[in-house]
Coordinates of C-alpha atoms in Angstrom, one line a residue:
M1 CA 0.0 0.0 0.0
N2 CA 2.8 2.4 0.8
E3 CA 4.6 1.6 -2.5
K4 CA 1.4 2.5 -4.4
L5 CA 1.1 5.7 -2.4
K6 CA 4.7 6.6 -3.1
K7 CA 4.2 5.8 -6.8
L8 CA 1.1 8.1 -6.9
I9 CA 3.0 10.9 -5.3
E10 CA 6.0 10.5 -7.6
S11 CA 3.6 10.5 -10.7
A12 CA 1.9 13.6 -9.3
K13 CA 5.2 15.4 -8.9
G14 CA 6.2 14.4 -12.4
L15 CA 3.0 15.8 -13.8
W16 CA 3.4 19.0 -11.8
T17 CA 6.9 19.5 -13.2
K18 CA 5.7 18.9 -16.7
W19 CA 2.8 21.3 -16.5
S20 CA 3.2 24.9 -17.7
I21 CA 2.4 28.0 -15.7
V22 CA -1.0 28.4 -17.4
Q23 CA -2.0 24.9 -16.5
K24 CA -1.0 25.5 -12.9
I25 CA -3.0 28.7 -12.7
I26 CA -6.1 26.9 -14.2
L27 CA -5.8 24.2 -11.5
F28 CA -5.6 26.7 -8.7
G29 CA -8.6 28.6 -10.1
I30 CA -10.7 25.4 -10.2
L31 CA -9.7 24.6 -6.6
A32 CA -10.6 28.1 -5.4
A33 CA -14.0 27.9 -7.2
V34 CA -14.7 24.5 -5.5
V35 CA -13.9 26.0 -2.1
V36 CA -16.1 29.0 -2.7
V37 CA -19.0 26.8 -3.8
L38 CA -18.6 24.6 -0.7
I39 CA -18.6 27.6 1.7
F40 CA -21.7 29.0 0.0
V41 CA -23.5 25.7 0.2
T42 CA -22.5 25.2 3.9
R43 CA -23.8 28.7 4.9
L44 CA -26.9 28.2 2.9
S45 CA -27.7 24.9 4.6
A46 CA -26.8 26.4 8.0
T47 CA -29.2 29.3 7.5
P48 CA -32.3 28.7 9.8
T49 CA -35.6 28.2 8.0
T50 CA -38.5 30.3 9.2
V51 CA -42.3 30.0 8.8
P52 CA -44.4 33.1 8.2
L53 CA -46.7 34.0 11.1
F54 CA -49.2 35.5 8.6
N55 CA -49.2 35.0 4.9
V56 CA -49.7 38.7 4.3
A57 CA -47.5 41.7 5.1
I58 CA -48.4 43.9 8.1
T59 CA -47.8 47.5 6.9
D60 CA -49.1 49.2 10.1
T61 CA -46.0 49.8 12.2
A62 CA -47.9 50.3 15.4
V63 CA -49.7 47.0 15.1
R64 CA -46.5 45.2 14.0
D65 CA -44.6 46.6 17.0
D66 CA -47.4 45.3 19.3
I67 CA -47.1 41.8 17.8
L68 CA -43.3 41.8 18.0
Y69 CA -43.5 42.9 21.6
R70 CA -46.0 40.1 22.5
L71 CA -43.7 37.6 20.7
S72 CA -40.7 38.8 22.7
E73 CA -42.7 38.3 25.9
E74 CA -43.2 34.6 24.9
N75 CA -39.4 34.4 24.2
V76 CA -40.1 33.7 20.5
E77 CA -37.5 34.9 18.0
A78 CA -39.1 36.8 15.1
H79 CA -37.8 38.1 11.8
V80 CA -39.4 40.9 9.8
S81 CA -38.7 41.1 6.1
S82 CA -38.4 44.3 4.1
D83 CA -42.0 44.1 3.0
G84 CA -43.4 43.6 6.5
V85 CA -43.9 39.8 6.7
I86 CA -43.2 38.4 10.2
S87 CA -41.6 34.9 10.4
V88 CA -40.9 32.6 13.4
E89 CA -38.9 29.4 13.9
D90 CA -41.3 26.6 13.0
Q91 CA -44.9 25.8 12.2
A92 CA -45.8 24.8 15.8
T93 CA -44.6 28.1 17.2
A94 CA -46.5 29.9 14.4
R95 CA -49.7 28.1 15.3
R96 CA -49.2 28.8 19.1
M97 CA -48.5 32.5 18.6
R98 CA -51.4 32.9 16.2
S99 CA -53.7 31.5 18.8
I100 CA -52.4 33.8 21.5
L101 CA -52.7 36.8 19.2
F102 CA -56.2 35.9 18.3
Q103 CA -57.0 35.5 22.0
E104 CA -55.6 38.9 22.9
D105 CA -57.2 40.6 19.9
L106 CA -53.8 41.6 18.4
V107 CA -54.4 40.3 14.9
P108 CA -54.8 43.2 12.3
N109 CA -58.1 43.6 10.5
N110 CA -56.6 43.1 7.1
I111 CA -55.5 39.5 7.9
D112 CA -57.5 37.0 5.9
P113 CA -58.8 34.2 8.2
W114 CA -58.3 31.6 5.5
A115 CA -54.6 32.6 5.2
L116 CA -54.1 31.0 8.6
F117 CA -54.7 27.5 7.2
D118 CA -52.2 26.1 4.8
V119 CA -54.6 23.7 3.0
E120 CA -54.0 22.3 -0.5
R121 CA -57.3 22.5 -2.4
W122 CA -57.1 19.7 -5.0
T123 CA -59.8 17.3 -5.7
I124 CA -61.9 15.7 -8.4
T125 CA -65.5 16.4 -7.5
D126 CA -67.1 19.3 -5.6
F127 CA -68.3 16.9 -2.9
E128 CA -64.8 15.7 -2.2
R129 CA -63.5 19.2 -2.4
N130 CA -66.0 20.4 0.3
V131 CA -65.3 17.4 2.5
N132 CA -61.5 18.0 2.3
F133 CA -62.1 21.7 3.0
Q134 CA -64.2 21.0 6.1
R135 CA -61.6 18.5 7.4
S136 CA -58.7 20.9 6.8
I137 CA -60.5 23.7 8.7
T138 CA -61.3 21.3 11.5
Q139 CA -57.8 20.0 11.7
M140 CA -56.2 23.5 11.7
V141 CA -58.6 24.9 14.3
T142 CA -57.8 21.9 16.5
Q143 CA -54.1 22.4 16.1
H144 CA -54.5 26.1 17.0
I145 CA -56.5 25.3 20.2
E146 CA -54.1 22.6 21.2
A147 CA -51.2 25.0 20.8
L148 CA -52.4 27.0 23.8
D149 CA -50.5 26.4 27.0
D150 CA -53.7 25.8 29.0
V151 CA -55.1 23.1 26.7
D152 CA -54.0 19.5 26.8
D153 CA -56.4 18.1 24.2
A154 CA -59.1 19.5 22.0
N155 CA -61.9 17.9 20.0
V156 CA -63.5 20.2 17.4
T157 CA -66.7 19.5 15.4
L158 CA -67.8 21.9 12.7
T159 CA -71.1 21.9 10.7
L160 CA -70.9 23.7 7.4
P161 CA -74.4 23.5 5.8
D162 CA -75.0 23.8 2.1
A163 CA -76.1 27.2 0.7
A164 CA -79.9 27.5 0.5
L165 CA -81.8 29.5 -2.1
F166 CA -83.6 31.6 0.4
A167 CA -82.1 33.2 3.5
E168 CA -84.8 32.0 5.9
D169 CA -84.2 28.4 4.7
Q170 CA -80.4 28.7 5.4
N171 CA -79.2 26.5 8.3
P172 CA -76.6 28.2 10.6
T173 CA -73.0 27.2 10.8
T174 CA -72.3 25.6 14.2
A175 CA -69.2 24.6 16.2
S176 CA -68.7 22.3 19.1
V177 CA -65.5 22.2 21.1
I178 CA -64.5 19.9 23.9
I179 CA -61.2 20.9 25.6
T180 CA -59.2 19.1 28.2
P181 CA -57.3 21.6 30.4
K182 CA -53.8 21.0 31.7
P183 CA -53.4 20.4 35.4
G184 CA -53.3 23.7 37.3
S185 CA -54.9 25.7 34.4
D186 CA -57.7 28.2 34.9
I187 CA -59.0 28.2 31.4
T188 CA -62.4 26.8 32.4
T189 CA -63.0 29.8 34.7
N190 CA -61.1 32.5 32.9
K191 CA -63.5 34.4 30.7
K192 CA -60.8 36.1 28.7
K193 CA -59.2 32.8 27.6
I194 CA -62.6 31.3 26.7
L195 CA -63.5 34.4 24.7
G196 CA -60.1 34.0 22.9
I197 CA -61.0 30.5 21.8
Q198 CA -64.5 31.6 20.8
K199 CA -63.1 34.5 18.7
L200 CA -60.6 32.1 17.1
L201 CA -63.5 29.9 16.0
I202 CA -65.6 32.8 14.7
T203 CA -62.7 34.2 12.7
A204 CA -61.6 30.8 11.3
V205 CA -65.1 29.6 10.2
E206 CA -67.1 31.7 7.8
G207 CA -70.7 32.4 8.9
L208 CA -70.1 31.2 12.5
T209 CA -71.6 33.4 15.2
A210 CA -71.1 33.4 19.0
E211 CA -74.6 32.0 19.6
N212 CA -73.8 28.9 17.6
V213 CA -70.5 28.1 19.4
V214 CA -70.5 25.7 22.3
I215 CA -67.3 25.1 24.3
S216 CA -67.3 22.6 27.1
D217 CA -64.7 20.9 29.3
H218 CA -64.0 17.2 29.4
T219 CA -66.7 16.7 32.1
G220 CA -69.4 18.1 29.8
I221 CA -69.9 21.5 31.5
I222 CA -70.4 24.3 29.1
I223 CA -67.9 27.0 29.9
N224 CA -68.8 29.7 27.3
D225 CA -72.3 30.3 28.9
F226 CA -71.5 33.8 29.9
E227 CA -75.0 34.6 30.9
G228 CA -74.7 32.1 33.8
M229 CA -71.4 33.7 34.8
E230 CA -72.9 37.2 35.2
A231 CA -73.7 36.5 38.9
S232 CA -70.1 35.6 39.7
E233 CA -68.7 38.4 37.6
R234 CA -71.0 40.8 39.5
V235 CA -69.6 39.6 42.8
D236 CA -66.0 40.1 41.4
I237 CA -66.9 43.6 40.2
I238 CA -68.4 44.5 43.6
A239 CA -65.3 43.2 45.4
K240 CA -63.1 45.3 43.1
E241 CA -65.3 48.3 43.7
Q242 CA -65.1 47.9 47.4
K243 CA -61.3 47.5 47.2
W244 CA -61.1 50.7 45.2
V245 CA -63.2 52.5 47.8
R246 CA -61.0 51.2 50.6
E247 CA -57.9 52.4 48.7
Q248 CA -59.5 55.9 48.3
E249 CA -60.3 56.0 52.0
A250 CA -56.8 54.9 52.9
Y251 CA -55.4 57.6 50.6
Y252 CA -57.5 60.4 52.2
S253 CA -56.7 59.1 55.7
A254 CA -52.9 59.2 54.9
Q255 CA -53.2 62.7 53.5
V256 CA -55.1 64.1 56.5
L257 CA -53.1 62.3 59.1
K258 CA -49.8 63.5 57.5
S259 CA -51.1 67.1 57.7
L260 CA -52.5 67.0 61.2
Q261 CA -49.6 65.0 62.8
G262 CA -47.1 67.4 61.3
I263 CA -48.9 70.3 63.1
F264 CA -50.1 68.7 66.4
G265 CA -47.8 65.7 66.7
K266 CA -48.2 62.0 66.1
D267 CA -49.1 61.3 69.7
R268 CA -52.0 63.8 69.8
V269 CA -53.6 62.8 66.5
R270 CA -54.4 59.1 66.4
D271 CA -58.1 58.5 65.6
L272 CA -59.1 59.3 62.0
N273 CA -62.1 57.7 60.3
V274 CA -62.8 58.3 56.6
K275 CA -66.0 57.0 55.0
I276 CA -66.7 57.4 51.3
D277 CA -70.1 56.5 49.8
M278 CA -69.7 56.0 46.0
D279 CA -72.1 55.4 43.3
M280 CA -70.7 52.8 40.9
S281 CA -73.6 52.8 38.5
K282 CA -73.2 54.4 35.0
D283 CA -75.2 57.6 34.5
I284 CA -75.6 58.7 30.9
Q285 CA -77.1 62.1 30.4
S286 CA -78.0 63.8 27.1
G287 CA -79.8 67.1 26.5
T288 CA -79.7 70.7 25.5
E289 CA -78.7 73.5 27.8
Y290 CA -79.8 77.1 27.2
T291 CA -77.6 79.7 28.9
P292 CA -77.6 83.5 29.0
I293 CA -75.3 85.5 26.8
E294 CA -72.2 87.0 28.6
I295 CA -71.9 90.7 27.8
K296 CA -69.2 91.5 30.3
A297 CA -66.8 89.1 31.9
D298 CA -66.1 89.1 35.7
N299 CA -63.1 91.1 36.7
P300 CA -61.0 88.8 39.1
D301 CA -59.4 91.8 40.7
T302 CA -62.7 92.9 42.3
P303 CA -64.1 91.2 45.4
Y304 CA -67.6 91.0 43.8
D305 CA -69.0 89.6 40.7
D306 CA -69.4 92.4 38.1
S307 CA -70.2 90.3 35.2
E308 CA -73.2 91.1 33.0
Y309 CA -75.5 88.6 31.2
R310 CA -78.6 88.9 29.0
D311 CA -81.3 86.4 28.5
Y312 CA -81.2 86.9 24.7
L313 CA -79.6 89.1 22.1
P314 CA -81.7 90.5 19.1
I315 CA -80.1 89.9 15.8
S316 CA -82.9 91.2 13.5
S317 CA -86.2 93.0 13.8
E318 CA -89.1 93.9 11.5
T319 CA -91.9 96.5 12.1
I320 CA -95.1 96.2 10.1
T321 CA -97.9 98.9 10.1
R322 CA -101.2 98.4 8.2
R323 CA -103.7 101.3 8.0
W324 CA -107.2 101.2 6.4
T325 CA -109.8 103.8 5.8
G326 CA -113.2 103.4 4.1
T327 CA -116.6 101.7 4.2
A328 CA -116.9 98.5 6.0
L329 CA -118.6 96.0 3.8
T330 CA -120.2 92.9 5.2
P331 CA -120.6 90.1 2.6
E332 CA -124.1 88.9 2.4
G333 CA -123.6 85.7 0.4
P334 CA -125.0 84.8 -3.0
A335 CA -127.4 87.2 -4.7
G336 CA -131.0 86.7 -4.0
T337 CA -130.4 85.0 -0.7
E338 CA -130.6 86.3 2.9
G339 CA -127.3 86.6 4.7
H340 CA -126.4 84.7 7.9
N341 CA -124.4 87.4 9.6
P342 CA -125.1 88.0 13.3
P343 CA -127.2 91.1 14.2
V344 CA -124.1 93.0 15.5
Y345 CA -122.5 92.8 12.1
S346 CA -125.7 93.5 10.2
D347 CA -126.1 96.8 12.2
M348 CA -122.5 97.9 11.3
S349 CA -122.9 97.2 7.6
N350 CA -122.0 99.9 5.1
L351 CA -120.6 102.2 7.9
Y352 CA -117.6 104.5 7.2
G353 CA -114.5 104.0 9.5
T354 CA -110.7 103.8 9.9
S355 CA -108.6 100.7 10.9
E356 CA -104.9 100.6 11.8
E357 CA -102.7 97.5 12.6
T358 CA -99.1 97.7 13.9
G359 CA -96.8 94.7 14.5
V360 CA -93.1 94.1 15.4
K361 CA -91.3 90.9 14.4
Q362 CA -87.9 90.3 16.2
N363 CA -85.4 87.5 15.9
N364 CA -83.4 86.8 19.1
V365 CA -80.5 84.4 19.8
I366 CA -79.5 82.6 23.0
N367 CA -76.6 80.2 23.9
T368 CA -77.5 76.6 23.1
M369 CA -75.2 73.7 24.0
E370 CA -75.8 70.0 23.3
Y371 CA -74.3 67.8 25.9
H372 CA -73.7 64.1 26.4
R373 CA -72.2 63.1 29.7
E374 CA -71.3 59.7 31.1
K375 CA -70.4 59.6 34.8
S376 CA -69.0 56.5 36.5
P377 CA -68.1 56.2 39.3
T378 CA -69.1 59.3 41.4
I379 CA -68.7 60.2 45.0
D380 CA -72.0 60.6 46.8
K381 CA -70.7 61.6 50.2
I382 CA -67.4 61.8 52.2
S383 CA -67.5 61.7 56.0
V384 CA -64.4 62.4 58.1
S385 CA -64.1 62.3 61.9
V386 CA -60.8 63.1 63.7
N387 CA -59.9 63.5 67.3
I388 CA -57.1 65.8 68.5
D389 CA -55.9 65.5 72.1
G390 CA -54.9 68.4 74.3
V391 CA -51.5 69.1 76.0
W392 CA -50.6 67.7 79.5
K393 CA -48.1 69.9 81.3
K394 CA -46.3 69.0 84.5
K395 CA -46.6 71.2 87.6
Y396 CA -43.6 72.7 89.3
D397 CA -43.2 74.6 92.7
E398 CA -41.6 77.9 93.2
K399 CA -38.1 76.4 93.3
G400 CA -38.6 74.6 90.0
K401 CA -39.1 71.1 91.4
L402 CA -41.8 68.7 90.2
L403 CA -44.9 68.4 92.3
I404 CA -45.5 64.9 93.5
S405 CA -49.0 63.8 94.7
P406 CA -49.4 61.8 97.9
N407 CA -49.8 58.6 95.9
G408 CA -46.4 59.1 94.3
E409 CA -47.5 60.4 90.9
I410 CA -46.4 63.5 89.1
E411 CA -49.0 66.2 89.1
R412 CA -50.1 67.4 85.7
E413 CA -52.5 70.0 84.2
Y414 CA -54.5 69.3 81.0
I415 CA -54.7 72.2 78.5
P416 CA -57.5 71.6 75.9
V417 CA -57.1 72.5 72.2
D418 CA -58.0 76.1 71.4
P419 CA -61.4 76.3 69.5
A420 CA -59.6 78.5 66.9
D421 CA -57.2 75.7 66.3
L422 CA -60.1 73.2 65.9
A423 CA -61.7 75.4 63.4
A424 CA -58.5 75.8 61.4
A425 CA -58.0 72.0 61.5
T426 CA -61.6 71.5 60.3
E427 CA -60.9 73.8 57.3
L428 CA -57.6 72.0 56.6
V429 CA -59.4 68.6 56.5
Q430 CA -62.1 70.0 54.3
N431 CA -59.6 71.3 51.8
A432 CA -57.7 68.0 51.9
I433 CA -60.8 65.9 50.9
G434 CA -62.4 68.4 48.5
F435 CA -65.3 69.2 50.8
N436 CA -68.6 69.7 49.0
R437 CA -71.5 70.8 51.2
A438 CA -74.0 70.3 48.3
R439 CA -73.5 66.5 48.2
G440 CA -73.7 66.2 52.0
D441 CA -70.1 65.9 53.0
S442 CA -69.3 66.1 56.8
V443 CA -66.1 66.8 58.6
T444 CA -66.0 66.5 62.4
V445 CA -62.9 67.6 64.4
Q446 CA -63.2 67.0 68.2
N447 CA -61.0 67.5 71.3
I448 CA -61.5 64.4 73.5
R449 CA -58.9 63.4 76.1
Y450 CA -57.0 60.2 75.5
D451 CA -56.7 57.8 78.4
R452 CA -53.0 58.2 79.3
T453 CA -53.2 56.4 82.7
E454 CA -50.7 53.7 81.9
Q455 CA -48.4 56.2 80.2
F456 CA -48.4 58.6 83.2
A457 CA -48.0 55.6 85.6
E458 CA -44.9 54.5 83.7
E459 CA -43.5 58.0 83.6
S460 CA -44.1 58.4 87.4
M461 CA -42.4 55.1 88.1
A462 CA -39.5 56.0 85.9
F463 CA -39.2 59.4 87.7
M464 CA -39.3 57.7 91.1
R465 CA -36.7 55.2 90.1
S466 CA -34.5 58.0 88.7
R467 CA -34.9 59.9 92.0
Q468 CA -34.1 56.8 94.1
Q469 CA -31.1 56.1 91.9
K470 CA -29.8 59.7 92.4
T471 CA -30.4 59.4 96.2
T472 CA -28.5 56.1 96.3
I473 CA -25.7 57.5 94.3
L474 CA -25.4 60.6 96.5
I475 CA -25.4 58.4 99.7
S476 CA -22.8 56.1 98.2
I477 CA -20.6 59.1 97.2
A478 CA -21.0 60.6 100.7
G479 CA -20.1 57.2 102.3
V480 CA -17.0 56.8 100.1
A481 CA -16.0 60.4 100.9
A482 CA -16.4 59.9 104.6
I483 CA -14.3 56.7 104.4
L484 CA -11.6 58.6 102.5
V485 CA -11.6 61.5 105.0
A486 CA -11.4 59.0 107.9
F487 CA -8.5 57.2 106.3
M488 CA -6.7 60.5 105.7
V489 CA -7.2 61.6 109.3
I490 CA -6.0 58.3 110.6
R491 CA -3.1 58.4 108.3
L492 CA -2.2 61.9 109.5
I493 CA -2.6 61.0 113.1
S494 CA -0.4 57.8 112.8
R495 CA 2.3 59.8 110.9
S496 CA 2.2 62.5 113.6
I497 CA 2.6 59.9 116.3
E498 CA 5.4 58.2 114.5
R499 CA 7.1 61.6 113.9
R500 CA 6.9 62.5 117.6
R501 CA 8.2 59.1 118.6
R502 CA 11.1 59.5 116.2
L503 CA 11.9 63.0 117.4
K504 CA 11.8 61.7 121.0
Q505 CA 14.2 58.9 120.2
E506 CA 16.5 61.4 118.4
E507 CA 16.4 63.7 121.4
L508 CA 17.3 60.8 123.7
L509 CA 20.2 59.8 121.4
R510 CA 21.3 63.4 121.2
Q511 CA 21.3 63.8 125.0
S512 CA 23.1 60.5 125.5
Q513 CA 25.7 61.6 122.9
L514 CA 26.1 64.9 124.6
E515 CA 26.5 63.2 127.9
R516 CA 29.1 60.8 126.4
E517 CA 31.0 63.6 124.8
K518 CA 30.9 65.5 128.1
T519 CA 32.2 62.5 129.9
I520 CA 35.0 62.1 127.4
W521 CA 35.9 65.7 127.6
E522 CA 36.0 65.7 131.4
A523 CA 38.2 62.6 131.3
E524 CA 40.6 64.2 128.9
Q525 CA 40.8 67.3 131.0
A526 CA 41.6 65.1 134.0
G527 CA 44.4 63.3 132.1
M528 CA 42.7 60.0 131.9
E529 CA 42.9 57.6 129.0
V530 CA 39.6 57.2 127.2
T531 CA 38.9 54.1 125.2
M532 CA 36.1 54.1 122.7
S533 CA 34.2 51.1 121.7
V534 CA 34.0 49.9 118.1
E535 CA 30.4 51.1 117.8
E536 CA 31.3 54.6 119.0
R537 CA 34.3 54.8 116.7
R538 CA 32.1 53.8 113.8
R539 CA 29.4 56.4 114.7
A540 CA 32.1 59.0 115.0
E541 CA 33.5 58.1 111.6
L542 CA 30.1 58.2 110.0
Q543 CA 29.4 61.6 111.6
E544 CA 32.7 63.0 110.3
N545 CA 32.0 61.6 106.8
A546 CA 28.5 63.2 106.8
V547 CA 30.0 66.5 107.8
S548 CA 32.7 66.4 105.1
M549 CA 30.0 65.3 102.5
A550 CA 27.8 68.2 103.5
K551 CA 30.7 70.5 103.1
E552 CA 31.8 69.1 99.7
H553 CA 28.3 68.5 98.2
P554 CA 25.8 70.8 99.9
E555 CA 23.1 70.6 97.1
D556 CA 22.9 66.8 97.2
V557 CA 22.6 66.8 101.0
A558 CA 19.9 69.4 100.8
M559 CA 17.9 67.3 98.2
L560 CA 18.3 64.2 100.4
I561 CA 16.9 66.1 103.4
R562 CA 14.0 67.4 101.3
T563 CA 13.2 63.9 100.2
W564 CA 13.2 62.6 103.8
L565 CA 10.9 65.5 104.9
M566 CA 8.5 64.8 102.0
E567 CA 8.4 61.1 102.9
E568 CA 7.6 61.9 106.5

């Protein structure tokens, strides 16, 4: 095998040496082309294939952005082409996202419902074509419903009747869906999700209406019977309304408490009750209002209202005057017949007279406004009650000491809140809640004493304990001071006694020394030999050395003496 390989290599080398430069260039060009083709094929095969979410382009940028944002929430990677077509990874993802978009009403209006179903329409007869068409719709709707996260299995039955000649003879299109929810899903009680499935069916099947759609769970209970859910929905709405009212009451309570506690203190303002009566019903009002015409606007700089209004404003007028003079003729009827005029007219017949008629016709204008108002909800009444405690001040005697009652408590004096302060607080609360007397709002600010018995008892006990501690500390300090003074006195007395004893001994030694020296001097004067003991000689030598030391070093000797005196 190695010999064949060597021969192949040698033959290749021989051919390479025999080829000309042009042939070598052609060979390199072919190899380069092959490499480029391989790279292009590899990249083309590695490019991920996508499936269009809708078969039409979405030109509305706002709608397209909403769809892309919803896809990003589901962690679905989407691609948008230059013409506005949105594509996703695979067909299963496309079906799932189409169901979610239909459920949340994010599908544009220009999307053709039939474009959602990729069905090949080929057949031989019209009957087979219709059967395949119905099967394809049923299968695609089933796949869309099963693509939802809350549905484990779905069984869809569609009835597409034949077209009748007359509309009254046309049978309706119906749909029946049985879904099996996944464990832990709330699709059977969530109205929004059920409406999403119902809307998906109505959009996917032509001629299908909400009345002809029946959706039930795997136990046979119809879950799209929204009329039966009105009672439970009403309970939920009432609970939400009551929660909203409580939030409003808490908001007003926080605002009022914050204002009053900042003025009177947190300990003095505790009790605050806010009650809001709200009308949650919808009130729709329509009508026409006629208002006077404003001739002069109110000047805000004046303390009074100087505006001027008129009920109407003439825009045109016409005066008509008719005057007649002559004989008053009374018609008698046809010739040859007697008239039927009353006697009063018969008596005035053929009389000469004058008649004048004057009239004024005037066109006026007023302010007219058509209104259509819808109010929901509205506040019927707000009731606020708040209690502000007064101030307790401690009593002191003339020397500035606290007064203590016989039972051991601190004497205090209660100072109620000034009525002017209560009126100002009432006005403050009214402005904070938007007080409206016309709708029956009420604000009550009272000054009622809080029960502070336990608080005062604790303060009195703390004061008594503090005073006892101070007394104990003073007695202890006095005892320690007395002990120190006694110790110092005893120390001084003992040192004085010791000093006196030492002085006495020194005096005795000095006297004995003087007597000895006197005896020696008398003996020397008498010519007697005096012999000194070893102790006396040593004492004499020490004394001579001390005297010579004091003469040579007087400062050191003085310092030594000062040290001895300080020690004694």
